[in-house]
Tab-separated table of C-alpha atoms in Angstrom:
chain	number	residue	atom	x	y	z
A	1	MET	CA	-2.645	20.060	20.166
A	2	ALA	CA	-3.093	16.425	21.152
A	3	THR	CA	-3.191	13.727	18.495
A	4	THR	CA	-4.318	10.152	18.649
A	5	LYS	CA	-2.191	7.342	17.292
A	6	TRP	CA	-3.803	4.533	15.325
A	7	ILE	CA	-2.046	1.367	14.131
A	8	ILE	CA	-2.944	-1.066	11.350
A	9	ASP	CA	-4.786	-4.170	12.500
A	10	PRO	CA	-3.153	-6.751	10.198
A	11	THR	CA	-5.822	-9.382	10.874
A	12	HIS	CA	-8.488	-7.081	9.416
A	13	SER	CA	-6.426	-5.435	6.660
A	14	GLU	CA	-5.247	-6.399	3.191
A	15	VAL	CA	-2.622	-4.885	0.891
A	16	SER	CA	-2.882	-5.918	-2.751
A	17	PHE	CA	-1.845	-4.914	-6.238
A	18	LYS	CA	-3.141	-5.715	-9.707
A	19	VAL	CA	-1.230	-5.662	-12.969
A	20	LYS	CA	-2.214	-6.548	-16.526
A	21	HIS	CA	-0.545	-9.641	-17.960
A	22	LEU	CA	-0.297	-9.934	-21.760
A	23	VAL	CA	-2.770	-7.027	-21.876
A	24	ILE	CA	-5.645	-9.540	-21.693
A	25	SER	CA	-5.918	-10.502	-18.035
A	26	THR	CA	-5.058	-9.263	-14.567
A	27	VAL	CA	-2.743	-10.825	-11.995
A	28	THR	CA	-3.418	-10.014	-8.337
A	29	GLY	CA	-0.738	-10.065	-5.693
A	30	TYR	CA	-0.559	-9.349	-1.977
A	31	PHE	CA	1.930	-8.180	0.572
A	32	ARG	CA	1.326	-10.538	3.504
A	33	LYS	CA	3.555	-8.691	6.013
A	34	PHE	CA	3.041	-4.965	6.520
A	35	GLU	CA	2.678	-2.368	9.236
A	36	GLY	CA	1.592	1.202	9.509
A	37	SER	CA	0.156	3.929	11.641
A	38	ALA	CA	-1.687	7.216	11.529
A	39	GLU	CA	-1.719	10.183	13.887
A	40	SER	CA	-4.825	12.301	13.843
A	41	ALA	CA	-6.191	15.259	15.781
A	42	SER	CA	-9.762	14.115	15.098
A	43	ASP	CA	-11.760	10.996	14.294
A	44	ASN	CA	-12.466	12.288	10.774
A	45	PHE	CA	-8.728	11.926	9.959
A	46	GLU	CA	-8.502	15.262	8.137
A	47	GLY	CA	-4.788	16.166	8.132
A	48	ALA	CA	-3.716	12.840	9.655
A	49	THR	CA	-0.118	11.816	9.058
A	50	VAL	CA	0.328	8.270	7.778
A	51	SER	CA	3.293	5.910	7.630
A	52	PHE	CA	3.363	2.441	6.112
A	53	SER	CA	5.825	-0.263	5.147
A	54	ALA	CA	5.527	-3.675	3.484
A	55	ASP	CA	8.045	-6.517	3.436
A	56	ILE	CA	8.955	-7.304	-0.162
A	57	ASP	CA	9.762	-10.889	0.780
A	58	SER	CA	6.078	-11.358	1.717
A	59	ILE	CA	4.829	-10.951	-1.885
A	60	ASP	CA	2.245	-13.586	-2.715
A	61	THR	CA	0.681	-13.962	-6.164
A	62	ASN	CA	-0.332	-17.581	-5.567
A	63	GLN	CA	2.476	-18.757	-7.848
A	64	THR	CA	5.934	-19.406	-6.340
A	65	ASP	CA	7.991	-18.918	-9.509
A	66	ARG	CA	6.315	-15.558	-10.205
A	67	ASP	CA	6.772	-14.498	-6.567
A	68	ASN	CA	10.477	-15.338	-6.755
A	69	HIS	CA	10.795	-13.385	-10.001
A	70	LEU	CA	9.116	-10.354	-8.402
A	71	LYS	CA	11.535	-10.572	-5.452
A	72	SER	CA	14.539	-10.783	-7.816
A	73	ALA	CA	16.678	-7.918	-9.138
A	74	ASP	CA	14.420	-7.811	-12.246
A	75	PHE	CA	11.720	-6.230	-10.087
A	76	PHE	CA	11.831	-5.378	-6.354
A	77	ASP	CA	15.326	-6.744	-5.574
A	78	ALA	CA	14.223	-7.861	-2.100
A	79	GLU	CA	17.752	-8.818	-1.076
A	80	ASN	CA	18.970	-5.216	-1.373
A	81	HIS	CA	15.653	-3.393	-0.876
A	82	PRO	CA	13.632	-5.418	1.648
A	83	LYS	CA	10.803	-2.906	2.185
A	84	LEU	CA	8.627	-0.479	0.356
A	85	THR	CA	7.599	2.541	2.411
A	86	PHE	CA	5.089	5.360	2.335
A	87	ALA	CA	4.846	8.562	4.373
A	88	GLY	CA	2.119	11.112	3.777
A	89	LYS	CA	-0.984	12.910	4.879
A	90	ILE	CA	-4.739	12.540	4.454
A	91	SER	CA	-6.328	15.622	2.925
A	92	GLN	CA	-9.630	16.590	1.414
A	93	VAL	CA	-9.424	17.636	-2.229
A	94	ASP	CA	-12.682	18.896	-3.751
A	95	GLY	CA	-14.630	17.159	-0.962
A	96	GLU	CA	-12.916	13.802	-1.523
A	97	TYR	CA	-10.371	12.199	0.802
A	98	LYS	CA	-6.892	11.752	-0.700
A	99	LEU	CA	-3.737	10.198	0.715
A	100	ILE	CA	-0.820	12.192	-0.667
A	101	GLY	CA	2.764	11.354	0.129
A	102	ASP	CA	6.066	9.769	-0.764
A	103	LEU	CA	6.196	6.148	-1.900
A	104	THR	CA	9.655	4.559	-1.900
A	105	MET	CA	10.617	1.365	-3.720
A	106	ARG	CA	14.193	0.322	-4.596
A	107	GLU	CA	15.506	3.590	-3.106
A	108	THR	CA	13.394	5.612	-5.545
A	109	THR	CA	10.896	8.002	-3.986
A	110	LYS	CA	7.993	9.546	-5.875
A	111	GLN	CA	4.986	11.505	-4.677
A	112	VAL	CA	1.734	9.624	-5.215
A	113	GLU	CA	-1.912	10.528	-4.692
A	114	LEU	CA	-4.289	7.772	-3.675
A	115	ASP	CA	-8.086	7.878	-3.406
A	116	VAL	CA	-9.446	7.205	0.083
A	117	ASP	CA	-12.901	5.963	1.008
A	118	PHE	CA	-13.201	6.549	4.757
A	119	GLY	CA	-15.659	3.989	6.133
A	120	GLY	CA	-15.958	5.595	9.552
A	121	VAL	CA	-15.156	4.750	13.164
A	122	ALA	CA	-16.785	2.004	15.240
A	123	GLY	CA	-16.259	0.056	18.427
A	124	ASP	CA	-15.589	-3.672	18.280
A	125	PRO	CA	-16.887	-6.317	20.734
A	126	TYR	CA	-13.579	-6.166	22.660
A	127	GLY	CA	-13.777	-2.487	23.553
A	128	GLN	CA	-11.394	-1.294	20.860
A	129	THR	CA	-12.111	1.659	18.594
A	130	LYS	CA	-11.502	0.934	14.912
A	131	ALA	CA	-11.439	3.047	11.761
A	132	GLY	CA	-11.847	1.654	8.244
A	133	PHE	CA	-10.455	2.764	4.896
A	134	GLU	CA	-10.439	1.595	1.290
A	135	ILE	CA	-7.452	3.117	-0.519
A	136	GLU	CA	-6.798	2.869	-4.256
A	137	GLY	CA	-4.463	4.351	-6.803
A	138	LYS	CA	-2.112	3.637	-9.679
A	139	VAL	CA	1.646	3.877	-10.030
A	140	ASN	CA	4.001	3.316	-12.917
A	141	ARG	CA	6.342	0.532	-11.791
A	142	LYS	CA	9.133	1.647	-14.142
A	143	GLU	CA	9.340	5.023	-12.366
A	144	PHE	CA	10.466	3.088	-9.282
A	145	GLY	CA	13.124	1.022	-11.044
A	146	LEU	CA	10.972	-2.083	-11.581
A	147	ALA	CA	11.888	-2.006	-15.248
A	148	TRP	CA	11.897	-5.655	-16.367
A	149	SER	CA	10.016	-5.973	-19.598
A	150	ALA	CA	9.344	-8.515	-22.288
A	151	VAL	CA	7.284	-8.674	-25.442
A	152	THR	CA	5.682	-11.780	-26.934
A	153	GLU	CA	6.279	-12.873	-30.537
A	154	ALA	CA	2.924	-11.317	-31.391
A	155	GLY	CA	4.029	-7.981	-29.898
A	156	SER	CA	2.015	-8.082	-26.666
A	157	VAL	CA	3.554	-6.612	-23.540
A	158	VAL	CA	4.031	-9.319	-20.898
A	159	VAL	CA	3.629	-7.036	-17.848
A	160	SER	CA	1.910	-3.639	-17.876
A	161	ASP	CA	3.774	-0.593	-16.594
A	162	GLN	CA	0.695	0.541	-14.643
A	163	VAL	CA	0.074	-1.150	-11.298
A	164	LYS	CA	-3.156	-0.671	-9.369
A	165	LEU	CA	-2.764	-0.502	-5.574
A	166	ILE	CA	-5.696	-1.570	-3.400
A	167	LEU	CA	-5.565	-1.413	0.381
A	168	SER	CA	-8.381	-2.362	2.736
A	169	VAL	CA	-7.180	-1.064	6.072
A	170	GLN	CA	-8.595	-1.203	9.563
A	171	LEU	CA	-6.851	0.906	12.197
A	172	VAL	CA	-6.951	0.378	15.967
A	173	LYS	CA	-7.049	3.468	18.157
A	174	GLN	CA	-4.296	3.546	20.767
A	175	GLU	CA	-5.291	4.646	24.249
A	176	LYS	CA	-2.692	7.358	24.864
A	177	GLU	CA	-2.832	10.698	23.141
A	178	VAL	CA	0.409	12.170	21.854
A	179	LEU	CA	1.147	15.851	22.362
A	180	ALA	CA	2.127	17.457	19.064
A	181	ASP	CA	4.771	20.167	18.937
């Protein structure tokens, strides 16, 4: 069976995360450098295999000191673990698209399930075929070794364990089909 390869269009994609700070507000961060691809037998992406990686050093929370802390050994340890990776498959579960696969951070791999809103396929003004997705889910950062924690004098947690992942992804269809084994 022939499959089509799609690659992330980084100029029309965004990879972000949100985490509660002091339990009263949310901090948003981004990975500015990332890449990924999907291989699919059809344009509805059912059963498509997906791979993704993000450069830890590209974290941007709009605050340099916080970014440096996130890159430190307290959190991602970018010096020793420069990328986070994901490998999985798009499936339909009870009529809803899900992205299920292995997320790896700091050499710890856990299976995650993310919700997928498939926006469809369209041609752009330059003759390219694009596919759009909104992907969301939650992970527990401590399960991946991002265990730094602090509590205020009043007993509030400084950084929540739960992290919300939000990806707005546009894929570009590659011209050549790949023959699957």
